[in-house]
Coordinates of C-alpha atoms in Angstrom, one line a residue:
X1 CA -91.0 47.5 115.8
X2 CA -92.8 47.7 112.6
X3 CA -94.1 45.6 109.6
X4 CA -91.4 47.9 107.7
X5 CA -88.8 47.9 109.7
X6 CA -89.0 44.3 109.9
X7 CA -89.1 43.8 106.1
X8 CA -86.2 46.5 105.7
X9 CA -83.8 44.6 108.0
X10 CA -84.6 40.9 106.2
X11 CA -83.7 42.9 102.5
X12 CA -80.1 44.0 104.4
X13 CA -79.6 40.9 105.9
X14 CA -79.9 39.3 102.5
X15 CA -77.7 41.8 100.9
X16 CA -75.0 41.4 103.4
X17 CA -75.3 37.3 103.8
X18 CA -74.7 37.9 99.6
X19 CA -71.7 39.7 99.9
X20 CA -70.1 36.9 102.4
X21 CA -70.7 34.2 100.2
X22 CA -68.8 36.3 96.8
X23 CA -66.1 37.3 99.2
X24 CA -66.1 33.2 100.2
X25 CA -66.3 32.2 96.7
X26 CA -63.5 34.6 95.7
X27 CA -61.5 33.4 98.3
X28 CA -62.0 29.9 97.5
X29 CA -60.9 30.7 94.0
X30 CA -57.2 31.4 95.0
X31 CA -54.6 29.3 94.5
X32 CA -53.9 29.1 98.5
X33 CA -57.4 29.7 100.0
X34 CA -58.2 26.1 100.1
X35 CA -57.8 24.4 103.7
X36 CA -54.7 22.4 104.6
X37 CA -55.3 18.7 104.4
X38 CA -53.8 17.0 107.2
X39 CA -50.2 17.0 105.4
X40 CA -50.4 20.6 106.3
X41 CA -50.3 21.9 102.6
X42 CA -52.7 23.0 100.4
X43 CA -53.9 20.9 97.8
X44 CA -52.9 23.4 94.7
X45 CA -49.2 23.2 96.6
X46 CA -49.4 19.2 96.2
X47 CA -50.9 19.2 92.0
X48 CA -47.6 21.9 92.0
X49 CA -45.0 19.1 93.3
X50 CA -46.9 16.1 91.5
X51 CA -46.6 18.5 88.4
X52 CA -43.0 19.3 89.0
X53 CA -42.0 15.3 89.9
X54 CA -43.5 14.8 86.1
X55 CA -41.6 16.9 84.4
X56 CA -38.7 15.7 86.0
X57 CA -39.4 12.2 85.5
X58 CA -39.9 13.4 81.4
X59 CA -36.5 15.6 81.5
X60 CA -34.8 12.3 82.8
X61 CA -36.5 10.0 80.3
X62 CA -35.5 12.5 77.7
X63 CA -32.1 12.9 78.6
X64 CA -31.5 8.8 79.2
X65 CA -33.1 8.9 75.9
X66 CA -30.4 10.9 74.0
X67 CA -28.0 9.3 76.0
X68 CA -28.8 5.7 74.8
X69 CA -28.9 7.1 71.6
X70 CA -25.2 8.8 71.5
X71 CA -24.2 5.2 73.2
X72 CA -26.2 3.3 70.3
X73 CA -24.9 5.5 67.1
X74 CA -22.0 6.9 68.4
X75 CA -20.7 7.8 65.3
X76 CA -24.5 8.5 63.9
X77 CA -24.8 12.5 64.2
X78 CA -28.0 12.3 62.2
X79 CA -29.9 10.4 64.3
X80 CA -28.8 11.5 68.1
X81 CA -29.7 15.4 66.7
X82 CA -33.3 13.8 65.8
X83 CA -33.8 12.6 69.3
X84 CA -32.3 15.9 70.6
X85 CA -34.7 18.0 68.7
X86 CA -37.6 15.8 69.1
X87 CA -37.7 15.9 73.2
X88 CA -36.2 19.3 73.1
X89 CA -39.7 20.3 71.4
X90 CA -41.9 18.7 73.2
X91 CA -40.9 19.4 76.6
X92 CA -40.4 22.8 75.9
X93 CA -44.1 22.8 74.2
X94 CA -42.9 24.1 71.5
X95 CA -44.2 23.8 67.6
X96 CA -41.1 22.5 65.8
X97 CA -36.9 22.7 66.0
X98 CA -33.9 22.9 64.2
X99 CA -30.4 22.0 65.0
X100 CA -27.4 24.4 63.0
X101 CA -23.8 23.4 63.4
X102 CA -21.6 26.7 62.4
X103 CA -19.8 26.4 59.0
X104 CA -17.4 29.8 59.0
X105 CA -19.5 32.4 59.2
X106 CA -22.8 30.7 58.7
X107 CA -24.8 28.4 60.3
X108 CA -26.1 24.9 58.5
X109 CA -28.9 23.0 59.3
X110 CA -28.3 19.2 59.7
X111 CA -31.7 18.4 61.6
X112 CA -35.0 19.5 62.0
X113 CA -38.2 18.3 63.9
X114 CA -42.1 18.7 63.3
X115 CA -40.7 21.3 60.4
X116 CA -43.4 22.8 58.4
X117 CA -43.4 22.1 54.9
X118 CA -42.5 25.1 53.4
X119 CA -39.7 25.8 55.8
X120 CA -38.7 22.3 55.4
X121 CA -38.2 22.9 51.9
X122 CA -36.5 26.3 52.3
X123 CA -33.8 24.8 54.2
X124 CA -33.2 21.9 52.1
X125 CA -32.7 24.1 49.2
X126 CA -30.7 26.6 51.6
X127 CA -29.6 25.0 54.5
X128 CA -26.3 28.0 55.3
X129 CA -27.8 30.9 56.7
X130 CA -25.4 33.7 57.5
X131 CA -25.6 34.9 60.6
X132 CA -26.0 38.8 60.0
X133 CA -25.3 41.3 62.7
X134 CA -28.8 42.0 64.2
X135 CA -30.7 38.6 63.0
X136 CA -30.9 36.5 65.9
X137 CA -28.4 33.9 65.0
X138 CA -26.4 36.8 64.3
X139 CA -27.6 37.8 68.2
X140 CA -26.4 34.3 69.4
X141 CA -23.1 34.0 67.6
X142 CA -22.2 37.3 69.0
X143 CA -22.9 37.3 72.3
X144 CA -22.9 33.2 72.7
X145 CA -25.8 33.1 75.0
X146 CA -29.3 32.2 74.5
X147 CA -31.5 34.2 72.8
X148 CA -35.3 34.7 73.3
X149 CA -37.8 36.8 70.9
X150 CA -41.0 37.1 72.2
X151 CA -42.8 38.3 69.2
X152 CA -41.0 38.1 66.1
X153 CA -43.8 40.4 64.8
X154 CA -42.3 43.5 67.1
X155 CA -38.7 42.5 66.6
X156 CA -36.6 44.8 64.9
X157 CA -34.6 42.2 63.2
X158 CA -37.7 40.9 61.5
X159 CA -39.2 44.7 60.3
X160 CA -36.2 45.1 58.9
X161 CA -34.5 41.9 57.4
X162 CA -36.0 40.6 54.4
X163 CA -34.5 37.3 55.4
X164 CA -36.4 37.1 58.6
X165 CA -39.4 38.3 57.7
X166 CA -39.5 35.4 54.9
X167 CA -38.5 33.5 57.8
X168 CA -41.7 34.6 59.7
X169 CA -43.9 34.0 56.4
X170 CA -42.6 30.8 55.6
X171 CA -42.9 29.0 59.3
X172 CA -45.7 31.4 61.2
X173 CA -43.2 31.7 63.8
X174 CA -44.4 34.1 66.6
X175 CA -42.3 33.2 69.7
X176 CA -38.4 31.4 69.7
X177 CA -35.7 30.9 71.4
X178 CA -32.3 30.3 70.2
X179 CA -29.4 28.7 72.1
X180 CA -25.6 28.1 71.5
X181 CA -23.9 24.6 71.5
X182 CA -20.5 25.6 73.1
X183 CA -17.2 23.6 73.3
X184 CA -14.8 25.6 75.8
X185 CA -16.1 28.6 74.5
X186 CA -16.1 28.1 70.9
X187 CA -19.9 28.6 69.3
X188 CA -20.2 25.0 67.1
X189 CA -23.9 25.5 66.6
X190 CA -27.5 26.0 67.8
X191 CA -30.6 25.0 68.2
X192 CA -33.7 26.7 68.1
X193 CA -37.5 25.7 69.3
X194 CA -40.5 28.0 68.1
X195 CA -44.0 28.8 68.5
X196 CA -46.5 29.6 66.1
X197 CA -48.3 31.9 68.7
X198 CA -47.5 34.7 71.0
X199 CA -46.0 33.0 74.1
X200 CA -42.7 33.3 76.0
X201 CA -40.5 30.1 77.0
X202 CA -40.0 30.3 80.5
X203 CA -36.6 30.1 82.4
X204 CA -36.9 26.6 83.1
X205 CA -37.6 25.7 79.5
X206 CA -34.7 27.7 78.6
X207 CA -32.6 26.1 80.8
X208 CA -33.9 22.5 80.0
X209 CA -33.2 23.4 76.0
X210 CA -29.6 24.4 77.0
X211 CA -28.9 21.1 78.7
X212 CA -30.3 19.5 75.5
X213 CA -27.6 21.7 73.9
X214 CA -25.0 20.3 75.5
X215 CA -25.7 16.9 74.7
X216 CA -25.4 17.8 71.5
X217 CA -22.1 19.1 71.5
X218 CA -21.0 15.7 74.1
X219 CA -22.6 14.0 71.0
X220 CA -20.3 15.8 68.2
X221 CA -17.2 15.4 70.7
X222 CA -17.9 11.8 71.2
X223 CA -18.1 11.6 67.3
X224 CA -14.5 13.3 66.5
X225 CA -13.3 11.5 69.3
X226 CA -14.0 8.0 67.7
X227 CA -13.3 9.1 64.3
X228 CA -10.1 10.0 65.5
X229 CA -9.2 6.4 67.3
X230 CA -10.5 5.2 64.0
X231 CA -8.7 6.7 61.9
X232 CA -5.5 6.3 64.0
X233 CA -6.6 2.8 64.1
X234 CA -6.3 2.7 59.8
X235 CA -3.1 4.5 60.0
X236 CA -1.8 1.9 62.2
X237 CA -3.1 -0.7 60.9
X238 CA -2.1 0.7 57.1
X239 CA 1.3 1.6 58.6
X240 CA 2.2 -2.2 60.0
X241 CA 0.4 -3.0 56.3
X242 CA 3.5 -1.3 54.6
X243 CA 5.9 -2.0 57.0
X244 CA 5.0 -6.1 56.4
X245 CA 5.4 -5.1 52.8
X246 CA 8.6 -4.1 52.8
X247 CA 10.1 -6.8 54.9
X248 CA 8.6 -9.0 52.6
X249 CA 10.1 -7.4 49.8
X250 CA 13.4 -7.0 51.5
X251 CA 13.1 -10.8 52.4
X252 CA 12.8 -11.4 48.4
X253 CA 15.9 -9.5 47.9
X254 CA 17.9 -11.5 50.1
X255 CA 16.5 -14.7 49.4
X256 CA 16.9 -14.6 45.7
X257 CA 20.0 -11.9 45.0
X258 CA 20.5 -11.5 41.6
X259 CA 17.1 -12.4 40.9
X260 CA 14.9 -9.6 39.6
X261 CA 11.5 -11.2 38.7
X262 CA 10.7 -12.4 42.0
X263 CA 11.1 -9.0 43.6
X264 CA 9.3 -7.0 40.8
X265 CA 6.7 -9.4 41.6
X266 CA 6.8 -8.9 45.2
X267 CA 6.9 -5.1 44.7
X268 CA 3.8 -4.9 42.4
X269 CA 1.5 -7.3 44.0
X270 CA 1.8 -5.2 47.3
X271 CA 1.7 -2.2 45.6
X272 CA -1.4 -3.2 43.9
X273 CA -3.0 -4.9 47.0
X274 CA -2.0 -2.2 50.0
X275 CA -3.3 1.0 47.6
X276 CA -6.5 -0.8 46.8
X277 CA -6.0 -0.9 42.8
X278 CA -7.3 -3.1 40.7
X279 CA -4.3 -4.1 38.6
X280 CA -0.8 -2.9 37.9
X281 CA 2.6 -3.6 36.0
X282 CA 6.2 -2.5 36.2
X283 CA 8.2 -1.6 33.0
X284 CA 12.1 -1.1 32.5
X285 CA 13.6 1.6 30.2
X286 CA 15.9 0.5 27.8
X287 CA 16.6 3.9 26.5
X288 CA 13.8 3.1 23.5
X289 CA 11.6 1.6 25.0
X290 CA 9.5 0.7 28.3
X291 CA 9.2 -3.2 28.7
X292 CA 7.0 -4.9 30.4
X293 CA 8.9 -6.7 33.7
X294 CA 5.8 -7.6 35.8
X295 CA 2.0 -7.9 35.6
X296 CA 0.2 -8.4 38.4
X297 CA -3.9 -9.2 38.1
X298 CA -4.2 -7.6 34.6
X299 CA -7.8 -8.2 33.1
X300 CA -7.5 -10.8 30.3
X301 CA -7.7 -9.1 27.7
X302 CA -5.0 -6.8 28.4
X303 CA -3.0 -9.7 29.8
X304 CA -3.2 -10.8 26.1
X305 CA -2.4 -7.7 24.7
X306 CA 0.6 -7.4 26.8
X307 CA 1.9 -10.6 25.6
X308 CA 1.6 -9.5 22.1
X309 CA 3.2 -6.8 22.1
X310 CA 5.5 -6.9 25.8
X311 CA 6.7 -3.1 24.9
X312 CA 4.9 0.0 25.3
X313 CA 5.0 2.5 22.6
X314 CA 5.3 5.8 23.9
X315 CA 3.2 9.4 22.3
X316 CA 3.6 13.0 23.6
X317 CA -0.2 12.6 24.9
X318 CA 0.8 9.3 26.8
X319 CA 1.7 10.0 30.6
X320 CA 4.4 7.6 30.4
X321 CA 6.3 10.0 28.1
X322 CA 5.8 12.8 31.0
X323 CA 7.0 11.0 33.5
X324 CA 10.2 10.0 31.5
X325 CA 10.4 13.9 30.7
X326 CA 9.7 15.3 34.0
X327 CA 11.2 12.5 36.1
X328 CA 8.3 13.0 38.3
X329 CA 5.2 11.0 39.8
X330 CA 1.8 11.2 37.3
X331 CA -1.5 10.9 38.6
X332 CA -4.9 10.8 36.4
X333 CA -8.4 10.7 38.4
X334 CA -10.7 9.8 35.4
X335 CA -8.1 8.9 31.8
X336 CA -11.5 8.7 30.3
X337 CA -11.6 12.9 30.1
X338 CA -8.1 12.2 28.5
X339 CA -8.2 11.9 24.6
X340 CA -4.7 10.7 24.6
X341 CA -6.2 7.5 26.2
X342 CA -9.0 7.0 24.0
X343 CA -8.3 4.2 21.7
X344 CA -5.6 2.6 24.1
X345 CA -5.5 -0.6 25.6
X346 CA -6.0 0.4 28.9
X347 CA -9.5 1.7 27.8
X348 CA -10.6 -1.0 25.3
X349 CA -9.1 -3.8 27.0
X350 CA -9.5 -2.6 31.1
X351 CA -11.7 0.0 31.2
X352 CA -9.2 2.0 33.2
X353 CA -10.4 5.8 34.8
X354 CA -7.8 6.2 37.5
X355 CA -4.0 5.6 37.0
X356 CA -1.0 6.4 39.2
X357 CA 2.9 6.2 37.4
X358 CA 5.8 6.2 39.7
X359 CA 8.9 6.7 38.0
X360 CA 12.0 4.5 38.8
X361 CA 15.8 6.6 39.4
X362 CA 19.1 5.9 39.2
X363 CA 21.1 8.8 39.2
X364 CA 18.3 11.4 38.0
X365 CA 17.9 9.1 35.3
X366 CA 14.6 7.7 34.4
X367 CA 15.3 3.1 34.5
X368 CA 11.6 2.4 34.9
X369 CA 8.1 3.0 36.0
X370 CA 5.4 1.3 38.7
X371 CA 2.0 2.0 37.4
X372 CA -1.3 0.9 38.9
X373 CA -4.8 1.4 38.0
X374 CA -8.0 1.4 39.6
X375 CA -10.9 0.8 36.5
X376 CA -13.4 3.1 39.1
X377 CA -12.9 7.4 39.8
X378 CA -10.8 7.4 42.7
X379 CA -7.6 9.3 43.3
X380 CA -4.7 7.5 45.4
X381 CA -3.6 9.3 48.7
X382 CA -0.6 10.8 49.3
X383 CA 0.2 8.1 51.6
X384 CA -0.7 5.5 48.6
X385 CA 1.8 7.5 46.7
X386 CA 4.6 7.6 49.1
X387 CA 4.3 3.7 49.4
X388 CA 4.4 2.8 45.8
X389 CA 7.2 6.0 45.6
X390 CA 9.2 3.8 48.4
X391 CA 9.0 0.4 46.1
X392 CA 10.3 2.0 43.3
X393 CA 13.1 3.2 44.9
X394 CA 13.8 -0.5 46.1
X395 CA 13.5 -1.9 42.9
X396 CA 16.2 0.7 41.6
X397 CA 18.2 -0.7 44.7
X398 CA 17.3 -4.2 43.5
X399 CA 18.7 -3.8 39.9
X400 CA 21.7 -1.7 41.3
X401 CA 22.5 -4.8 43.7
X402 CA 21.9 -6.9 40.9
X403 CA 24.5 -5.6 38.7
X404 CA 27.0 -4.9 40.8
X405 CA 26.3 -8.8 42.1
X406 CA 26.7 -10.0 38.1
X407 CA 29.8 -8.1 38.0
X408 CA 31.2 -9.9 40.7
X409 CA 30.0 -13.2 39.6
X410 CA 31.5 -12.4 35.9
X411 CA 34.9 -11.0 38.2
X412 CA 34.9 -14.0 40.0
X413 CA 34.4 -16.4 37.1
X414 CA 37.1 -14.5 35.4
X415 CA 39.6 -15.0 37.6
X416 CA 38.5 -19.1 37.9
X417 CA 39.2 -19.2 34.2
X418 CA 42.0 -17.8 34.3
X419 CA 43.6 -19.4 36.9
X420 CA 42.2 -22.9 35.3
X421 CA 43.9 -21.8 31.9
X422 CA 47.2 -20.9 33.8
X423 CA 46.7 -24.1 35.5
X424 CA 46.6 -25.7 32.1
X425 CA 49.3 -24.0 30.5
X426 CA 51.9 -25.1 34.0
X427 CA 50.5 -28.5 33.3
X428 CA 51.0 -29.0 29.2
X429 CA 54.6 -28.4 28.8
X430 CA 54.3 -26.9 25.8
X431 CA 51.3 -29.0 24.1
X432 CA 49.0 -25.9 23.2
X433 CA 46.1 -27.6 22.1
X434 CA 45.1 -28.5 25.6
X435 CA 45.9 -24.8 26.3
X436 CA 44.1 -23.1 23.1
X437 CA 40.9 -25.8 24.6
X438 CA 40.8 -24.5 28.2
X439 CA 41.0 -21.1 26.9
X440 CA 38.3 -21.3 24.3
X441 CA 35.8 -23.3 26.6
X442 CA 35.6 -20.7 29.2
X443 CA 35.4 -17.5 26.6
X444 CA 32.0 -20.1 25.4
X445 CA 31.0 -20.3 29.5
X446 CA 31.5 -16.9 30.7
X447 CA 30.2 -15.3 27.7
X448 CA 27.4 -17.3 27.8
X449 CA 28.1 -18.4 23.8
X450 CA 26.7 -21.2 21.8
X451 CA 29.8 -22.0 20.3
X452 CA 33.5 -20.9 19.5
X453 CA 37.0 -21.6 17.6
X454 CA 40.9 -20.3 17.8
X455 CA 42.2 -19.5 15.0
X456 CA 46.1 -19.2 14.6
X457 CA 47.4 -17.2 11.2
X458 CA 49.6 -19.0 9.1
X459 CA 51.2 -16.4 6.5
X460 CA 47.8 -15.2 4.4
X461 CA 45.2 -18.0 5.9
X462 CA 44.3 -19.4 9.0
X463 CA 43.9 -22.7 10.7
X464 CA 41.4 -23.8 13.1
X465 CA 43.7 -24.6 16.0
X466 CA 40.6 -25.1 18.4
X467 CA 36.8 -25.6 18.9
X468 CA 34.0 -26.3 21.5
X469 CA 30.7 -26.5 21.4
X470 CA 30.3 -25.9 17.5
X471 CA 27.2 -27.9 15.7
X472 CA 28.3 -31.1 14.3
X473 CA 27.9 -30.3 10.4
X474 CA 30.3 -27.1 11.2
X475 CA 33.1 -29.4 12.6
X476 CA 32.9 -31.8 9.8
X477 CA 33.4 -28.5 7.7
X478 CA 36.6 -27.2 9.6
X479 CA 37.8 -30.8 9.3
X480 CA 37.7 -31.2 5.8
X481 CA 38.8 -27.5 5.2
X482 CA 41.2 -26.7 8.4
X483 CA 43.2 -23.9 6.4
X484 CA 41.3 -21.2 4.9
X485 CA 41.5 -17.7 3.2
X486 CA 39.9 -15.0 5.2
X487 CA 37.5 -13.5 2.4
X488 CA 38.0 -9.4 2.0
X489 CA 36.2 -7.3 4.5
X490 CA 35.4 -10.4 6.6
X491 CA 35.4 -10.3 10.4
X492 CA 38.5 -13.0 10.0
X493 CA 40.6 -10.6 7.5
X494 CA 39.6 -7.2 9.5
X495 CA 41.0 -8.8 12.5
X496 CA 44.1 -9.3 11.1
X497 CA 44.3 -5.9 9.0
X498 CA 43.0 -3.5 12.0
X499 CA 44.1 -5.9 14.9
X500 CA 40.9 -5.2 17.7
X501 CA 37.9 -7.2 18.8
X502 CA 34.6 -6.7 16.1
X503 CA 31.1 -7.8 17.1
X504 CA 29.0 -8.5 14.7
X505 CA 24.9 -8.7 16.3
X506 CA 23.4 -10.7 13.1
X507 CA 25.7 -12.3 10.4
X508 CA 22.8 -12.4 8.0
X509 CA 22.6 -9.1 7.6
X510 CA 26.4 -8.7 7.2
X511 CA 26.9 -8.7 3.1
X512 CA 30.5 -10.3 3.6
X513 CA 28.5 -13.9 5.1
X514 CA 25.5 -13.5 2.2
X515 CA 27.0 -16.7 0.4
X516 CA 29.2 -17.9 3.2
X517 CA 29.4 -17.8 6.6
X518 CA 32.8 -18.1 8.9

């Protein structure tokens, strides 16, 4: 062999021992070309497992996370969507997050996470966004599964929406991907991670923000749910309030029959107390006027006033008028936008804004009125209404009971003075002055007089036959004078002319008694 030929066979054994060692390197560069380790994998299929036993380990973290935080703030939406949104983004490597709960057609944001400024900013000065037909929240609410846009910058939605390609501006987003929060089928909201570049989510990160999406809507169900048992709790609770109420009020009824003060007190300071006002007071009509009946915690200075002047003048402007018109309840939110109530002592002397009159019935007939007042803006409820509606109606029942309870006191007394007279009369055997006594003492009692005398005519004048009670200057008069001439036109000589009863409510301003008085 020759010089040459030995040369040329070292120059292609080179060559070839090169191209082993790229087709070795190349080998070695695959993900699987490396040599099983006595476990019998390969070493990229062992980073692979560690990798995937760290994200679950984060997944789990996150989602403990947002559980202890719906356990913690149950009733805190706010801050459960923060944790929510913050894990959702970083797990799925994405730039920022929002969170949108569905408001009719439109979608509100009520969280966001990692937010730049200016879309930050945007949504807090427009946080509905209507989802229009080909937008992707539009996409979503449609077809209620999640929704992934690869580039906004080649979506059609964003060449031809002005609103997305603001959108796009505003944020730099490139990539998203877009969720629904569903509640038996019903779209209640959505949340949305982006990128800032070019670069899908992959299935598992979809799938990892959709569980995050359903702990969001576990969150908002766990919310309503205690709300509700709250609220059903207050109702109760208001409910047994107004029930106690009215057995107390009841139980001032039958403890005290007859007696009206004690039960309009009863009424208003529960009324007042159960609707959360700050004062109130209860008036009778007496077909002029409304009088004041009870007071319950009235501010000094209207206290004062009150007792001044106990009667309560009434205007066209003044509600109290309306309701004694319209026999119907009147509620104010804020008197102050009221000029009627301007100069009034409810302004001056409370500082009154929100009133509520109740009128009292008897037979379509306006008797009285419930008002109470709260001196902040704050309407009462209906149910605040209906309670203060139901004491008024008891205090009607109250005076009714009343009346008919005096009438059969005055019946009852009646027929006692009666049957003491006729007692009398079997007992005296003819002396009448014993009689003409009995009789004149219980006309004083039962009409609940000062004083009184019997008079028996004796041809043109009369003689005092009888007396009780009278002052003791009077009865030295009618027993120096015993027979006397009934003066013309005096209640005395009309008695005797016309022959019926004459009430006379102030003798000083009769013009018979101006220079003497019988």
């Amino acid at each position: 062999m020759s010089r040459g030929d030995t040369a040329d066979g070292r120059v292609v054994r080179q060559r070839s021992r090169r191209r082993a060692a790229r087709r070795r390197d190349a080998r070695l560069s695959k993900p699987h070309a490396h040599r099983a380790p006595a476990g019998g994998r390969s070493e990229t299929e062992l980073d692979r497992l560690k990798r995937e036993l760290s994200d679950a380990r984060e997944r789990q973290a996150a989602t403990a996370e947002v559980l202890r935080a719906i356990q913690s703030s149950p009733d805190d939406l706010k801050s459960v969507f923060a944790v929510i949104l913050e894990n959702a983004t970083r797990l799925c490597q994405a730039r920022f997050g929002t969170l949108y709960l569905t408001e009719g057609d439109a979608f509100r944001a009520v969280a966001m996470h990692n937010a730049p400024r200016a879309f930050a900013e945007l949504r807090q000065r427009e946080p509905l966004v209507k989802a229009s037909g080909n937008t992707v929240l539009g996409r979503v609410a449609k077809m209620k599964r999640a929704v992934q846009v690869a580039d906004m910058g080649s979506d059609p939605a964003y060449k031809n929406l002005r609103q997305e390609r603001r959108f796009v501006t505003l944020a730099g987003v490139r990539t998203l991907v877009t969720v629904p929060m569903l509640k038996k089928k019903e779209l209640i909201g959505v949340i949305t991670v982006y990128r800032q570049d070019v670069r899908p989510f992959t299935k598992h990160q979809v799938e990892l923000l959709q569980s995050f999406a359903a702990q969001a809507v576990i969150a908002i169900e766990n919310t309503r749910l205690l709300n509700e048992l709250r609220q059903r709790t207050a109702d109760l609770a208001e409910s047994l309030d107004q029930q106690t109420a009215t057995a107390q009020v009841l139980q001032v009824i039958s403890s005290a029959p007859g007696e009206l003060k004690p039960v309009f007190s009863s009424m208003l300071e529960n009324a007042v107390r159960i609707c959360g006002a700050s004062f109130g007071h209860l008036v009778l009509y007496d077909g002029r006027n409304f009088n004041i009946a009870a007071l319950h915690n009235l501010p000094t200075a209207l206290a004062g006033a009150f007792a001044a002047k106990p009667h309560l003048t009434l205007a066209p402007g003044d509600r109290l008028f309306t309701v004694l018109k319209t026999k119907r309840v009147v509620q104010i939110a804020d008197i102050a936008t009221e000029p009627a109530y301007a100069r009034t002592r409810l302004r001056t002397h409370a500082d009154v804004h929100t009133l509520l009159i109740v009128p009292m019935l008897k037979d379509n007939r306006v008797i009285g009125a419930i008002s109470i007042y709260r001196q902040e803006i704050r309407p009462f409820t209906d149910k605040q209404i209906s309670l203060v509606t139901n004491f008024a109606a008891q205090a009607v029942i109250a005076i009714e009971n009343t009346r008919l309870l005096n009438q059969l006191r005055e019946s009852l007394e009646q027929q006692t003075a009666t049957s003491e007279v006729l007692g009398v009369i079997s007992r005296s055997q003819g002396e009448l002055r014993a009689v003409f006594e009995a009789v004149l003492e219980n006309a004083v009692r039962i009409c609940d007089a000062k004083f009184g005398n019997l008079w028996l005519r004796q041809g043109d004048r009369c003689r005092i036959a009888a007396t009780h009670g009278a002052p003791p200057k009077y009865r030295e008069f009618l027993d120096r004078e015993p027979l006397i001439d009934p003066e013309t036109n005096s209640v005395m000589a009309r008695n005797i002319r016309d022959r019926e009863a004459i009430q006379v409510e102030d003798l000083l301003k009769a013009p018979t008694y101006g220079s003497r008085m019988r």
